[in-house]
Amino acid sequence: MPRKVIAIDGPAGAGKSTVAKELAKRLGYDYLDSGALYRAAALKLMTAKLDGDASDDKIMEILKDTHIEFSNGKVYLDRADVSERIRTPETGHYTSVFSTKKVVRDFLQVLQKAVGNTADLVAEGRDMATVVFPNAYRKFFITANEDIRAQRRFNQLNGKVSFTDALKDVRERDKRDSERTVAPLMKAPDAIEIDTSNKDIETVLSEIMRELA
Ligand code: DC
């Protein structure tokens, strides 16, 4: 039986994860970071030495024996905790590449829907409101301007990349996430848009809580 889902979508660095995690905690809902599932799948495919040119058959051959689970804020790939390993810039790049593929999205969509059938959920990603949970109880689209998102990414990576590279990465990911043919990043017509550029987390959360009241 589908449960109550609050869907939160938006581009990289808009603050979705922070907001979604805290919202789930306050509501007593489960939290699903769908990007972590995409990252784990990409890590598996990278480890198998596949790249963006790999055929669907080759990708499926690897994924069909792959176990991915998101539980208590951690992501497990074939039962191993890969929560840290999936956060490297290299995995981020490959995730953005592999997530353009229908074969990957179909595989992960089954997992995501299963989570939505077992618990009330705050689900965050790129296509939560448009594709995976079109009947979500509430939908939000979280944005922020490009420079601010790049700055957040720069801070998050703790000096591992320059600001210029963080900005370049944000632009590349926006382009790939929005222009892909399968499940592109877009605001669902019935989603409420929140720009977090000059807002702190408490302000954003109270806007969301007001909408939910
Ligand atoms: O949210 P994130 O930065 O961890 O996402 C990593 C990549 O995964 C991002 O480039 C787009 C992709 N992604 C997706 O295509 N669909 C989702 N629902 C979540 C993430």
PDB file of C-alpha atoms in Angstrom, residues 36-51 54 58-68 75-80 82 85-86 90-91 94-95 98 104 107-108:
ATOM      1  CA  ALA A  36      22.665   7.928  -2.999  1.00  0.00           C
ATOM      2  CA  LEU A  37      21.100   4.971  -4.851  1.00  0.00           C
ATOM      3  CA  TYR A  38      22.255   6.440  -8.188  1.00  0.00           C
ATOM      4  CA  ARG A  39      25.704   6.994  -6.735  1.00  0.00           C
ATOM      5  CA  ALA A  40      25.936   3.401  -5.444  1.00  0.00           C
ATOM      6  CA  ALA A  41      24.877   2.019  -8.847  1.00  0.00           C
ATOM      7  CA  ALA A  42      27.472   4.232 -10.551  1.00  0.00           C
ATOM      8  CA  LEU A  43      30.160   3.058  -8.130  1.00  0.00           C
ATOM      9  CA  LYS A  44      29.365  -0.546  -9.007  1.00  0.00           C
ATOM     10  CA  LEU A  45      29.447   0.178 -12.757  1.00  0.00           C
ATOM     11  CA  MET A  46      32.699   2.162 -12.456  1.00  0.00           C
ATOM     12  CA  THR A  47      34.278  -0.641 -10.466  1.00  0.00           C
ATOM     13  CA  ALA A  48      33.275  -3.008 -13.275  1.00  0.00           C
ATOM     14  CA  LYS A  49      35.191  -0.637 -15.594  1.00  0.00           C
ATOM     15  CA  LEU A  50      32.118   0.513 -17.517  1.00  0.00           C
ATOM     16  CA  ASP A  51      31.747   4.075 -18.763  1.00  0.00           C
ATOM     17  CA  ALA A  54      28.598   0.858 -22.200  1.00  0.00           C
ATOM     18  CA  LYS A  58      26.382  -4.814 -20.352  1.00  0.00           C
ATOM     19  CA  ILE A  59      24.980  -2.458 -17.687  1.00  0.00           C
ATOM     20  CA  MET A  60      22.090  -4.804 -16.915  1.00  0.00           C
ATOM     21  CA  GLU A  61      24.434  -7.763 -16.699  1.00  0.00           C
ATOM     22  CA  ILE A  62      26.196  -5.996 -13.806  1.00  0.00           C
ATOM     23  CA  LEU A  63      23.115  -4.496 -12.144  1.00  0.00           C
ATOM     24  CA  LYS A  64      21.021  -7.664 -12.096  1.00  0.00           C
ATOM     25  CA  ASP A  65      23.346  -9.155  -9.471  1.00  0.00           C
ATOM     26  CA  THR A  66      23.682  -5.901  -7.536  1.00  0.00           C
ATOM     27  CA  HIS A  67      22.100  -5.258  -4.158  1.00  0.00           C
ATOM     28  CA  ILE A  68      21.585  -1.619  -3.178  1.00  0.00           C
ATOM     29  CA  VAL A  75      23.768   3.380   1.574  1.00  0.00           C
ATOM     30  CA  TYR A  76      24.844  -0.229   1.164  1.00  0.00           C
ATOM     31  CA  LEU A  77      26.221  -1.716  -2.040  1.00  0.00           C
ATOM     32  CA  ASP A  78      26.272  -5.512  -2.018  1.00  0.00           C
ATOM     33  CA  ARG A  79      25.898  -5.272   1.810  1.00  0.00           C
ATOM     34  CA  ALA A  80      28.978  -3.037   2.236  1.00  0.00           C
ATOM     35  CA  VAL A  82      29.632   2.800   0.792  1.00  0.00           C
ATOM     36  CA  ARG A  85      32.906   6.225  -1.081  1.00  0.00           C
ATOM     37  CA  ILE A  86      29.957   7.451  -3.150  1.00  0.00           C
ATOM     38  CA  GLU A  90      34.730  11.084  -9.568  1.00  0.00           C
ATOM     39  CA  THR A  91      31.708   9.057  -8.444  1.00  0.00           C
ATOM     40  CA  TYR A  94      29.931   9.028 -13.263  1.00  0.00           C
ATOM     41  CA  THR A  95      26.613   9.148 -11.412  1.00  0.00           C
ATOM     42  CA  PHE A  98      24.983   6.754 -15.765  1.00  0.00           C
ATOM     43  CA  VAL A 104      19.761   2.356 -14.738  1.00  0.00           C
ATOM     44  CA  PHE A 107      16.405  -0.639 -12.109  1.00  0.00           C
ATOM     45  CA  LEU A 108      16.501   1.973  -9.335  1.00  0.00           C
TER      46      LEU A 108
END
